[in-house]
Tab-separated table of C-alpha atoms in Angstrom:
chain	number	residue	atom	x	y	z
A	1	UNK	CA	-0.080	0.036	0.022
A	2	UNK	CA	1.379	3.343	-0.987
A	3	UNK	CA	0.862	6.250	1.555
A	4	UNK	CA	-0.295	9.635	0.249
A	5	UNK	CA	-2.433	12.469	1.290
A	6	UNK	CA	-5.229	11.138	-0.894
A	7	UNK	CA	-5.168	7.792	0.783
A	8	UNK	CA	-5.602	9.520	4.271
A	9	UNK	CA	-8.513	11.285	3.031
A	10	UNK	CA	-10.049	8.323	1.553
A	11	UNK	CA	-9.532	6.327	4.716
A	12	UNK	CA	-10.872	9.001	6.813
A	13	UNK	CA	-13.922	8.910	4.794
A	14	UNK	CA	-14.338	5.170	4.947
A	15	UNK	CA	-13.831	4.565	8.641
A	16	UNK	CA	-10.076	3.676	8.447
A	17	UNK	CA	-10.934	0.113	7.402
A	18	UNK	CA	-8.439	-0.129	4.501
A	19	UNK	CA	-5.153	0.191	6.313
A	20	UNK	CA	-3.003	-2.970	6.288
A	21	UNK	CA	0.015	-3.960	8.566
A	22	UNK	CA	3.168	-2.049	7.608
A	23	UNK	CA	5.128	-5.281	7.312
A	24	UNK	CA	4.342	-9.043	7.298
A	25	UNK	CA	4.847	-11.239	10.291
A	26	UNK	CA	6.644	-14.165	8.918
A	27	UNK	CA	8.172	-17.513	10.194
A	28	UNK	CA	11.801	-18.013	9.318
A	29	UNK	CA	12.612	-20.047	6.429
A	30	UNK	CA	15.394	-22.759	6.504
A	31	UNK	CA	17.888	-20.945	4.321
A	32	UNK	CA	18.505	-17.122	3.332
A	33	UNK	CA	21.262	-15.629	1.133
A	34	UNK	CA	21.606	-12.776	3.569
A	35	UNK	CA	20.898	-12.857	7.435
A	36	UNK	CA	20.980	-9.553	8.863
A	37	UNK	CA	21.332	-9.923	12.834
A	38	UNK	CA	19.543	-6.801	14.465
A	39	UNK	CA	16.341	-5.193	13.584
A	40	UNK	CA	17.346	-1.679	14.409
A	41	UNK	CA	17.797	1.228	12.060
A	42	UNK	CA	21.252	-0.020	10.704
A	43	UNK	CA	19.958	-3.617	10.200
A	44	UNK	CA	16.783	-2.662	8.488
A	45	UNK	CA	18.411	-0.088	6.309
A	46	UNK	CA	21.092	-2.675	5.368
A	47	UNK	CA	18.308	-5.145	4.328
A	48	UNK	CA	16.642	-2.338	2.450
A	49	UNK	CA	19.499	-1.346	0.366
A	50	UNK	CA	20.528	-5.060	-0.152
A	51	UNK	CA	17.259	-5.645	-1.566
A	52	UNK	CA	16.807	-2.468	-3.568
A	53	UNK	CA	20.261	-1.831	-4.977
A	54	UNK	CA	21.968	-5.065	-5.073
A	55	UNK	CA	18.987	-7.356	-6.137
A	56	UNK	CA	19.202	-9.534	-3.119
A	57	UNK	CA	16.244	-11.869	-3.175
A	58	UNK	CA	16.449	-13.915	0.041
A	59	UNK	CA	17.080	-11.562	2.941
A	60	UNK	CA	16.068	-11.964	6.513
A	61	UNK	CA	16.321	-9.533	9.344
A	62	UNK	CA	16.438	-11.259	12.821
A	63	UNK	CA	15.315	-9.273	15.841
A	64	UNK	CA	15.533	-10.560	19.370
A	65	UNK	CA	12.757	-8.369	20.528
A	66	UNK	CA	10.665	-6.033	18.529
A	67	UNK	CA	12.095	-3.973	15.589
A	68	UNK	CA	13.199	-0.464	16.624
A	69	UNK	CA	13.377	-1.430	20.216
A	70	UNK	CA	16.963	-1.010	20.784
A	71	UNK	CA	19.302	2.150	20.298
A	72	UNK	CA	17.149	3.573	17.379
A	73	UNK	CA	14.469	3.896	19.838
A	74	UNK	CA	16.644	5.369	22.612
A	75	UNK	CA	18.670	8.121	20.969
A	76	UNK	CA	18.456	11.774	20.760
A	77	UNK	CA	17.379	11.916	17.157
A	78	UNK	CA	20.054	14.296	15.671
A	79	UNK	CA	21.549	14.270	12.177
A	80	UNK	CA	24.629	16.073	11.139
A	81	UNK	CA	27.663	15.636	9.295
A	82	UNK	CA	30.093	17.912	11.007
A	83	UNK	CA	33.225	15.752	11.201
A	84	UNK	CA	36.937	16.613	10.520
A	85	UNK	CA	38.721	13.552	9.239
A	86	UNK	CA	38.710	12.163	5.733
A	87	UNK	CA	37.697	8.671	7.012
A	88	UNK	CA	34.551	10.178	8.490
A	89	UNK	CA	33.217	13.079	6.801
A	90	UNK	CA	32.367	11.806	3.393
A	91	UNK	CA	30.570	9.006	4.993
A	92	UNK	CA	28.562	11.203	7.373
A	93	UNK	CA	27.892	13.619	4.333
A	94	UNK	CA	26.632	10.820	2.294
A	95	UNK	CA	24.416	9.897	5.327
A	96	UNK	CA	22.999	13.433	5.420
A	97	UNK	CA	22.316	13.482	1.796
A	98	UNK	CA	20.386	10.050	2.066
A	99	UNK	CA	18.345	11.570	5.140
A	100	UNK	CA	17.341	14.507	2.793
A	101	UNK	CA	15.646	12.153	0.381
A	102	UNK	CA	14.651	9.401	2.780
A	103	UNK	CA	10.971	10.004	3.034
A	104	UNK	CA	10.454	10.009	-0.765
A	105	UNK	CA	12.611	6.947	-1.043
A	106	UNK	CA	10.615	5.042	1.617
A	107	UNK	CA	7.239	6.653	0.994
A	108	UNK	CA	7.014	7.118	4.810
A	109	UNK	CA	7.002	10.295	6.988
A	110	UNK	CA	10.089	10.100	9.174
A	111	UNK	CA	9.640	13.758	10.001
A	112	UNK	CA	13.101	14.809	8.904
A	113	UNK	CA	13.424	18.389	9.977
A	114	UNK	CA	16.607	20.317	8.938
A	115	UNK	CA	16.412	22.843	11.660
A	116	UNK	CA	20.096	23.210	11.956
A	117	UNK	CA	22.736	22.356	14.482
A	118	UNK	CA	24.922	24.886	16.336
A	119	UNK	CA	28.192	23.884	18.121
A	120	UNK	CA	29.075	26.726	20.639
A	121	UNK	CA	32.640	28.052	20.900
A	122	UNK	CA	33.998	29.218	24.097
A	123	UNK	CA	37.741	30.032	23.661
A	124	UNK	CA	40.176	31.084	21.054
A	125	UNK	CA	41.681	27.675	20.664
A	126	UNK	CA	38.261	26.166	20.200
A	127	UNK	CA	37.438	28.733	17.400
A	128	UNK	CA	40.698	27.743	15.554
A	129	UNK	CA	39.568	24.026	15.876
A	130	UNK	CA	36.048	24.590	14.759
A	131	UNK	CA	37.259	26.766	11.852
A	132	UNK	CA	39.381	24.026	10.705
A	133	UNK	CA	36.653	21.571	11.044
A	134	UNK	CA	34.327	23.787	9.081
A	135	UNK	CA	36.796	24.003	6.281
A	136	UNK	CA	37.156	20.203	6.202
A	137	UNK	CA	33.458	19.927	6.010
A	138	UNK	CA	33.288	22.456	3.057
A	139	UNK	CA	35.989	20.698	1.337
A	140	UNK	CA	33.923	17.419	1.630
A	141	UNK	CA	30.995	19.115	0.081
A	142	UNK	CA	29.075	19.674	3.363
A	143	UNK	CA	27.958	23.042	4.573
A	144	UNK	CA	29.416	24.847	7.611
A	145	UNK	CA	28.906	28.515	8.765
A	146	UNK	CA	30.997	30.205	11.447
A	147	UNK	CA	28.811	32.456	13.431
A	148	UNK	CA	29.781	35.316	15.605
A	149	UNK	CA	28.477	35.940	19.089
A	150	UNK	CA	26.242	38.871	17.881
A	151	UNK	CA	24.489	36.570	15.339
A	152	UNK	CA	24.063	33.876	18.008
A	153	UNK	CA	22.665	36.435	20.331
A	154	UNK	CA	20.249	37.637	17.747
A	155	UNK	CA	19.135	34.220	16.566
A	156	UNK	CA	18.984	32.560	20.109
A	157	UNK	CA	18.322	35.523	22.705
A	158	UNK	CA	17.827	32.916	25.494
A	159	UNK	CA	21.392	31.813	25.458
A	160	UNK	CA	23.660	33.174	28.047
A	161	UNK	CA	26.780	34.357	26.186
A	162	UNK	CA	28.303	36.066	29.170
A	163	UNK	CA	28.708	33.094	31.416
A	164	UNK	CA	31.668	34.144	33.546
A	165	UNK	CA	33.462	30.663	33.349
A	166	UNK	CA	32.479	29.728	29.709
A	167	UNK	CA	31.611	32.845	27.734
A	168	UNK	CA	30.353	32.206	24.183
A	169	UNK	CA	32.786	33.348	21.534
A	170	UNK	CA	30.896	32.179	18.517
A	171	UNK	CA	29.629	28.999	17.104
A	172	UNK	CA	29.847	26.625	14.196
A	173	UNK	CA	26.671	25.901	12.392
A	174	UNK	CA	25.597	23.352	10.118
A	175	UNK	CA	22.200	24.551	8.720
A	176	UNK	CA	21.382	21.213	6.951
A	177	UNK	CA	21.605	19.189	10.316
A	178	UNK	CA	18.600	18.713	12.346
A	179	UNK	CA	16.425	15.943	13.814
A	180	UNK	CA	14.430	12.943	12.646
A	181	UNK	CA	11.652	10.934	14.285
A	182	UNK	CA	13.704	8.093	15.342
A	183	UNK	CA	11.054	5.298	15.541
A	184	UNK	CA	9.678	6.215	12.163
A	185	UNK	CA	13.165	5.517	10.679
A	186	UNK	CA	13.005	1.940	11.816
A	187	UNK	CA	9.373	1.508	10.718
A	188	UNK	CA	9.885	3.236	7.490
A	189	UNK	CA	12.857	1.127	6.542
A	190	UNK	CA	10.934	-2.006	7.719
A	191	UNK	CA	8.003	-1.346	5.666
A	192	UNK	CA	9.972	-0.501	2.479
A	193	UNK	CA	12.208	-3.592	2.917
A	194	UNK	CA	9.279	-5.732	3.495
A	195	UNK	CA	7.758	-4.540	0.256
A	196	UNK	CA	10.815	-5.619	-1.431
A	197	UNK	CA	10.483	-9.136	-0.022
A	198	UNK	CA	12.624	-8.974	3.024
A	199	UNK	CA	11.614	-11.132	5.802
A	200	UNK	CA	11.470	-9.221	9.057
A	201	UNK	CA	11.465	-11.894	11.968
A	202	UNK	CA	10.880	-10.591	15.399
A	203	UNK	CA	11.294	-12.372	18.641
A	204	UNK	CA	14.043	-14.421	17.083
A	205	UNK	CA	17.231	-14.231	19.217
A	206	UNK	CA	20.493	-15.359	17.703
A	207	UNK	CA	21.949	-17.892	20.429
A	208	UNK	CA	24.964	-19.002	18.459
A	209	UNK	CA	26.854	-19.315	15.245
A	210	UNK	CA	27.381	-22.453	13.291
A	211	UNK	CA	31.039	-22.313	12.233
A	212	UNK	CA	32.828	-25.044	10.429
A	213	UNK	CA	36.441	-24.921	9.006
A	214	UNK	CA	36.408	-21.111	9.422
A	215	UNK	CA	33.282	-20.541	7.587
A	216	UNK	CA	29.991	-19.303	9.109
A	217	UNK	CA	27.171	-21.523	7.729
A	218	UNK	CA	24.141	-20.022	9.661
A	219	UNK	CA	22.804	-19.177	13.100
A	220	UNK	CA	21.200	-20.901	15.918
A	221	UNK	CA	18.161	-18.854	17.079
A	222	UNK	CA	15.387	-19.084	19.574
A	223	UNK	CA	13.307	-20.039	16.712
A	224	UNK	CA	15.513	-22.813	15.326
A	225	UNK	CA	18.526	-23.128	13.082
A	226	UNK	CA	18.728	-20.830	10.043
A	227	UNK	CA	21.419	-21.392	7.340
A	228	UNK	CA	22.650	-18.374	5.495
A	229	UNK	CA	25.032	-17.382	2.792
A	230	UNK	CA	26.247	-14.313	4.481
A	231	UNK	CA	25.673	-13.470	8.094
A	232	UNK	CA	25.619	-9.739	8.958
A	233	UNK	CA	25.923	-8.677	12.556
A	234	UNK	CA	24.438	-5.321	13.175
A	235	UNK	CA	23.638	-5.069	16.880
A	236	UNK	CA	25.770	-2.009	18.182
A	237	UNK	CA	25.138	-1.890	21.865
A	238	UNK	CA	25.250	-5.741	22.087
A	239	UNK	CA	28.081	-6.464	19.728
A	240	UNK	CA	30.346	-7.831	22.673
A	241	UNK	CA	27.639	-10.169	23.658
A	242	UNK	CA	26.857	-11.356	20.107
A	243	UNK	CA	30.342	-11.663	18.824
A	244	UNK	CA	31.581	-13.582	21.885
A	245	UNK	CA	29.125	-16.390	20.656
A	246	UNK	CA	31.502	-16.593	17.478
A	247	UNK	CA	34.553	-16.459	19.732
A	248	UNK	CA	35.539	-12.972	18.781
A	249	UNK	CA	36.883	-10.226	20.991
A	250	UNK	CA	36.436	-6.626	19.714
A	251	UNK	CA	38.203	-3.304	20.133
A	252	UNK	CA	34.996	-2.199	21.837
A	253	UNK	CA	33.823	-1.535	25.468
A	254	UNK	CA	30.061	-1.287	26.187
A	255	UNK	CA	28.913	1.601	28.093
A	256	UNK	CA	25.829	3.248	28.966
A	257	UNK	CA	24.788	6.598	27.734
A	258	UNK	CA	21.697	8.399	29.283
A	259	UNK	CA	19.324	10.706	27.526
A	260	UNK	CA	16.602	12.981	28.898
A	261	UNK	CA	13.295	14.459	27.951
A	262	UNK	CA	11.718	17.377	29.688
A	263	UNK	CA	7.881	18.163	30.150
A	264	UNK	CA	6.253	19.523	26.914
A	265	UNK	CA	6.923	23.334	26.342
A	266	UNK	CA	5.746	25.681	23.740
A	267	UNK	CA	8.291	26.203	20.960
A	268	UNK	CA	11.504	27.660	22.692
A	269	UNK	CA	14.377	26.205	21.112
A	270	UNK	CA	14.985	26.338	17.378
A	271	UNK	CA	17.487	23.667	16.192
A	272	UNK	CA	20.145	21.664	18.038
A	273	UNK	CA	22.454	23.465	20.280
A	274	UNK	CA	25.548	21.799	21.822
A	275	UNK	CA	27.625	23.223	24.654
A	276	UNK	CA	31.319	23.279	23.810
A	277	UNK	CA	32.828	23.538	27.254
A	278	UNK	CA	30.891	20.722	28.936
A	279	UNK	CA	29.026	18.002	27.405
A	280	UNK	CA	25.532	18.866	26.845
A	281	UNK	CA	23.355	19.161	23.615
A	282	UNK	CA	19.639	19.888	23.334
A	283	UNK	CA	16.866	20.043	20.864
A	284	UNK	CA	13.063	20.388	21.086
A	285	UNK	CA	10.892	17.518	19.826
A	286	UNK	CA	7.772	18.342	17.884
A	287	UNK	CA	5.723	17.214	20.824
A	288	UNK	CA	7.444	20.128	22.749
A	289	UNK	CA	9.705	18.140	25.140
A	290	UNK	CA	13.327	19.195	25.340
A	291	UNK	CA	15.457	16.343	24.312
A	292	UNK	CA	19.014	16.435	25.671
A	293	UNK	CA	21.996	14.362	26.781
A	294	UNK	CA	25.597	14.472	27.763
A	295	UNK	CA	28.445	12.070	28.424
A	296	UNK	CA	28.471	8.369	29.017
A	297	UNK	CA	28.526	7.291	32.565
A	298	UNK	CA	32.085	5.981	31.967
A	299	UNK	CA	32.218	2.445	33.013
A	300	UNK	CA	31.358	-0.929	31.365
A	301	UNK	CA	27.776	-1.580	31.375
A	302	UNK	CA	25.095	-3.694	29.720
A	303	UNK	CA	22.289	-2.315	31.924
A	304	UNK	CA	20.263	0.316	30.200
A	305	UNK	CA	20.137	2.695	32.987
A	306	UNK	CA	22.811	4.825	34.409
A	307	UNK	CA	23.617	6.732	37.572
A	308	UNK	CA	22.833	10.236	39.064
A	309	UNK	CA	26.282	11.905	38.793
A	310	UNK	CA	25.932	12.240	35.129
A	311	UNK	CA	22.425	13.448	35.450
A	312	UNK	CA	23.881	16.321	37.619
A	313	UNK	CA	26.589	16.909	35.099
A	314	UNK	CA	24.260	17.250	32.141
A	315	UNK	CA	21.886	19.585	34.004
A	316	UNK	CA	24.721	21.745	35.101
A	317	UNK	CA	25.723	22.058	31.375
A	318	UNK	CA	22.066	22.932	30.535
A	319	UNK	CA	22.019	25.650	33.281
A	320	UNK	CA	25.420	27.194	32.052
A	321	UNK	CA	23.956	27.958	28.600
A	322	UNK	CA	20.257	28.006	29.039
A	323	UNK	CA	19.440	29.621	32.249
A	324	UNK	CA	15.927	29.794	31.311
A	325	UNK	CA	15.633	25.991	31.729
A	326	UNK	CA	16.063	26.316	35.426
A	327	UNK	CA	12.377	25.624	36.258
A	328	UNK	CA	11.750	23.041	33.547
A	329	UNK	CA	10.878	19.576	34.962
A	330	UNK	CA	12.426	16.497	33.705
A	331	UNK	CA	9.758	14.112	32.352
A	332	UNK	CA	11.888	10.987	31.562
A	333	UNK	CA	15.510	9.700	31.445
A	334	UNK	CA	16.776	6.415	30.256
A	335	UNK	CA	19.906	4.753	29.308
A	336	UNK	CA	21.095	2.977	26.099
A	337	UNK	CA	24.127	0.770	25.618
A	338	UNK	CA	26.794	2.041	23.306
A	339	UNK	CA	29.546	0.167	21.524
A	340	UNK	CA	32.537	2.347	22.391
A	341	UNK	CA	35.275	1.661	20.002
A	342	UNK	CA	38.905	2.513	20.753
A	343	UNK	CA	39.129	5.628	18.419
A	344	UNK	CA	35.404	6.790	18.476
A	345	UNK	CA	34.873	5.606	15.044
A	346	UNK	CA	32.671	2.624	13.824
A	347	UNK	CA	33.648	-0.705	12.146
A	348	UNK	CA	32.042	-1.894	8.851
A	349	UNK	CA	34.053	-4.884	7.897
A	350	UNK	CA	34.487	-8.537	7.178
A	351	UNK	CA	35.547	-10.750	10.129
A	352	UNK	CA	38.313	-13.307	10.064
A	353	UNK	CA	35.456	-15.927	9.744
A	354	UNK	CA	34.260	-16.405	6.295
A	355	UNK	CA	30.661	-15.442	5.631
A	356	UNK	CA	30.445	-13.539	8.942
A	357	UNK	CA	30.397	-9.630	8.584
A	358	UNK	CA	30.413	-6.964	11.248
A	359	UNK	CA	28.863	-3.407	11.752
A	360	UNK	CA	29.180	-1.901	15.106
A	361	UNK	CA	31.253	0.443	17.339
A	362	UNK	CA	29.063	3.396	16.737
A	363	UNK	CA	29.816	4.949	20.057
A	364	UNK	CA	27.160	7.508	20.589
A	365	UNK	CA	26.861	8.660	17.073
A	366	UNK	CA	25.015	5.794	15.296
A	367	UNK	CA	21.609	7.271	14.541
A	368	UNK	CA	22.707	9.877	12.152
A	369	UNK	CA	24.656	7.157	10.392
A	370	UNK	CA	21.684	5.010	9.792
A	371	UNK	CA	21.124	5.302	6.091
A	372	UNK	CA	24.941	5.401	5.143
A	373	UNK	CA	25.659	2.479	7.505
A	374	UNK	CA	22.918	0.489	5.728
A	375	UNK	CA	24.226	1.713	2.322
A	376	UNK	CA	27.803	0.797	2.908
A	377	UNK	CA	27.196	-2.311	4.729
A	378	UNK	CA	24.878	-3.632	1.936
A	379	UNK	CA	27.753	-2.808	-0.521
A	380	UNK	CA	30.198	-4.788	1.397
A	381	UNK	CA	27.805	-7.817	1.825
A	382	UNK	CA	26.820	-7.839	-1.871
A	383	UNK	CA	30.218	-7.143	-3.449
A	384	UNK	CA	32.752	-8.269	-0.674
A	385	UNK	CA	34.637	-4.933	-1.127
A	386	UNK	CA	34.241	-2.107	1.335
A	387	UNK	CA	32.239	0.850	-0.001
A	388	UNK	CA	34.325	4.059	-0.965
A	389	UNK	CA	32.920	5.843	2.038
A	390	UNK	CA	33.502	3.232	4.555
A	391	UNK	CA	36.797	1.874	3.462
A	392	UNK	CA	38.498	3.415	6.537
A	393	UNK	CA	36.180	1.503	9.022
A	394	UNK	CA	38.342	-1.556	9.123
A	395	UNK	CA	38.941	-3.944	12.019
A	396	UNK	CA	42.807	-3.857	11.400
A	397	UNK	CA	43.085	-0.039	11.556
A	398	UNK	CA	44.152	-0.121	15.171
A	399	UNK	CA	47.144	-2.511	14.713
A	400	UNK	CA	48.269	-0.625	11.381
A	401	UNK	CA	48.184	2.700	13.321
A	402	UNK	CA	45.319	4.121	11.035
A	403	UNK	CA	42.874	5.059	13.836
A	404	UNK	CA	40.238	7.491	12.985
A	405	UNK	CA	40.236	9.651	16.200
A	406	UNK	CA	38.556	12.915	15.638
A	407	UNK	CA	39.984	14.444	18.848
A	408	UNK	CA	43.551	13.248	18.117
A	409	UNK	CA	43.924	11.892	21.728
A	410	UNK	CA	44.887	8.257	20.956
A	411	UNK	CA	43.095	4.979	21.851
A	412	UNK	CA	40.417	5.455	24.412
A	413	UNK	CA	37.121	3.755	24.560
A	414	UNK	CA	35.320	6.895	25.622
A	415	UNK	CA	35.390	9.056	22.531
A	416	UNK	CA	32.710	9.740	19.983
B	1	UNK	CA	27.145	3.138	42.852
B	2	UNK	CA	28.937	2.825	46.192
B	3	UNK	CA	32.438	1.226	46.187
B	4	UNK	CA	33.524	-0.324	49.310
B	5	UNK	CA	37.147	0.852	49.513
B	6	UNK	CA	39.303	-1.675	51.374
B	7	UNK	CA	40.948	1.115	53.298
B	8	UNK	CA	38.504	3.900	53.388
B	9	UNK	CA	35.238	2.020	53.705
B	10	UNK	CA	32.182	2.822	51.419
B	11	UNK	CA	32.802	5.663	48.980
B	12	UNK	CA	30.804	7.252	46.298
B	13	UNK	CA	31.731	6.157	42.885
B	14	UNK	CA	32.005	9.766	41.583
B	15	UNK	CA	35.125	10.122	43.518
B	16	UNK	CA	36.736	7.567	41.182
B	17	UNK	CA	37.800	7.477	37.706
B	18	UNK	CA	37.133	4.357	35.704
B	19	UNK	CA	40.298	2.929	34.116
B	20	UNK	CA	39.036	-0.190	32.276
B	21	UNK	CA	39.463	-3.855	32.319
B	22	UNK	CA	41.741	-5.053	35.187
B	23	UNK	CA	43.908	-7.030	32.608
B	24	UNK	CA	45.488	-3.625	32.020
B	25	UNK	CA	47.623	-4.620	35.102
B	26	UNK	CA	49.238	-7.320	33.037
B	27	UNK	CA	51.351	-5.146	30.643
B	28	UNK	CA	53.351	-7.254	28.281
B	29	UNK	CA	57.058	-7.477	28.302
B	30	UNK	CA	58.277	-5.329	25.587
B	31	UNK	CA	61.156	-7.612	25.087
B	32	UNK	CA	59.141	-10.745	24.550
B	33	UNK	CA	59.209	-12.026	20.755
B	34	UNK	CA	55.358	-11.752	20.768
B	35	UNK	CA	55.486	-8.285	22.110
B	36	UNK	CA	53.857	-6.506	18.988
B	37	UNK	CA	50.945	-8.738	18.913
B	38	UNK	CA	50.551	-8.575	22.737
B	39	UNK	CA	50.659	-4.826	22.881
B	40	UNK	CA	48.033	-4.579	20.161
B	41	UNK	CA	45.727	-6.909	22.255
B	42	UNK	CA	46.697	-5.067	25.413
B	43	UNK	CA	45.972	-1.560	23.845
B	44	UNK	CA	43.048	-2.194	21.855
B	45	UNK	CA	41.189	-5.572	22.327
B	46	UNK	CA	38.779	-6.195	25.320
B	47	UNK	CA	36.800	-9.163	26.575
B	48	UNK	CA	33.882	-6.738	27.417
B	49	UNK	CA	31.696	-9.350	29.169
B	50	UNK	CA	28.048	-9.229	30.182
B	51	UNK	CA	28.103	-10.259	33.702
B	52	UNK	CA	31.158	-10.269	36.228
B	53	UNK	CA	33.850	-7.923	35.121
B	54	UNK	CA	37.106	-7.152	36.931
B	55	UNK	CA	37.958	-3.515	36.384
B	56	UNK	CA	40.160	-0.715	37.476
B	57	UNK	CA	39.011	2.242	39.484
B	58	UNK	CA	41.248	4.980	40.465
B	59	UNK	CA	40.474	6.924	43.600
B	60	UNK	CA	41.355	10.202	42.094
B	61	UNK	CA	39.284	12.406	44.330
B	62	UNK	CA	40.429	10.350	47.358
B	63	UNK	CA	43.637	8.589	48.388
B	64	UNK	CA	44.870	7.953	44.779
B	65	UNK	CA	44.862	4.294	45.069
B	66	UNK	CA	43.910	1.956	42.159
B	67	UNK	CA	41.258	-0.676	43.018
B	68	UNK	CA	40.398	-3.767	41.188
B	69	UNK	CA	36.426	-4.048	41.512
B	70	UNK	CA	34.459	-6.978	40.499
B	71	UNK	CA	31.163	-5.677	39.209
B	72	UNK	CA	28.167	-7.231	37.380
B	73	UNK	CA	27.830	-5.180	34.145
B	74	UNK	CA	24.225	-6.158	33.681
B	75	UNK	CA	23.139	-4.941	37.215
B	76	UNK	CA	25.993	-2.710	38.459
B	77	UNK	CA	26.169	-5.019	41.611
B	78	UNK	CA	29.593	-4.989	43.074
B	79	UNK	CA	30.808	-8.297	44.353
B	80	UNK	CA	34.485	-7.631	45.485
B	81	UNK	CA	36.799	-4.690	45.879
B	82	UNK	CA	40.737	-5.132	46.159
B	83	UNK	CA	43.612	-3.010	46.177
B	84	UNK	CA	45.235	-3.275	42.723
B	85	UNK	CA	48.534	-3.269	44.471
B	86	UNK	CA	47.749	-6.409	46.217
B	87	UNK	CA	46.436	-7.977	43.009
B	88	UNK	CA	49.394	-6.967	41.140
B	89	UNK	CA	51.932	-8.438	43.754
B	90	UNK	CA	49.863	-11.531	43.983
B	91	UNK	CA	50.762	-11.969	40.166
B	92	UNK	CA	54.389	-11.636	40.986
B	93	UNK	CA	54.851	-7.895	40.081
B	94	UNK	CA	57.039	-5.825	42.246
B	95	UNK	CA	54.336	-3.162	42.768
């Protein structure tokens, strides 16, 4: 069924009896050419691009719970492509371009809103760094705009630019950045993939891999054994857990990251704003809640909840730049588990086991990467060569000294 | 989280800095023939288990001792806290 305004009107007049489920509920078949493990944004996008662009016929997405129930449902919905390094920027810019055409591609309203993102500058050194980053973005075909304090004050009169400790000295804006309705991304990709014949199998947890002679033949699941030509792990957040079943250790630690939503407010915050001195960023959802977050808690965790010191730290960051938020009440907070890689950049690569592929290590930047991650992973799966934009995301970059660390601080599993 | 420091008693985890897997105590010998592979493993690869995890916490806002904390990564429950010095010595290291 194709969604359109006409369809909505027709259904409204006929008692909404014509709507059908957005994707089929199917039982697993005995064999697939491609098995994508993980029905999140990245996994569903991978399946969609496999079917659409690479002519893959027998594709399954296995999800242990319900699709979109992991990190694609737990993030702060920001899209942007403001990276510095050549290994990253073309990839994220490709992602942003895919976001721009996503709703037409999928025939699904994902509420892509390019309301802009502003990174605040608090010191001369930071201005130098952000100017450099802006130039790198422009060289890679993205947009970047260095704003003066006066412009910021004019556009965002509620920002405290005269904070005694962290005065605001300007900002780097990417006007094409913004937010997307995160759940709709999973649902839109699922529906579009399903229409291309992809089997989306929920409540199907992978419990093991069948590996013989260095080749992965299939997966053991809670719904029985499923044989597969190529097995694609795509479970960022649970990568350590899943890949240990294949006997693999990863250059990744799992950490908990908290996010927050305030009570609903009338429109007060245009765009996404990030604090450059602490770690705090904020946007306002279409429902009116302020959506914000900060740093990871900082210790290994698979528990989807964090602790209070980080809550305090994030709220202090909020108060430093938005004193107007002082009386806003917090509605909800939650934690999600991040694959924190050793250089803050992801991995999309083959593993040492034939037929087993890996996509993970997204730290806390995976949401914005969803379309390009699926695009590049599908390319790798179908052609066995890395996509041009993802060729730096290799497993062996650590031992070869080719880390992609945006901050240039060396290996540390707490970067992003 | 409350970390029960062996010398100081229960302390708020916010006083500590997390330093990662306790295997970092076992720094490879740089002269060993396999040193390169060992250091790649030491620097980058992690077990990252769900469940009991032995990890280093540095009491930065306290007595500056390193602790080895055994903690469940799925519940944050702490099972044991030892001085990293004692752990290192028990493995034959000088300090």
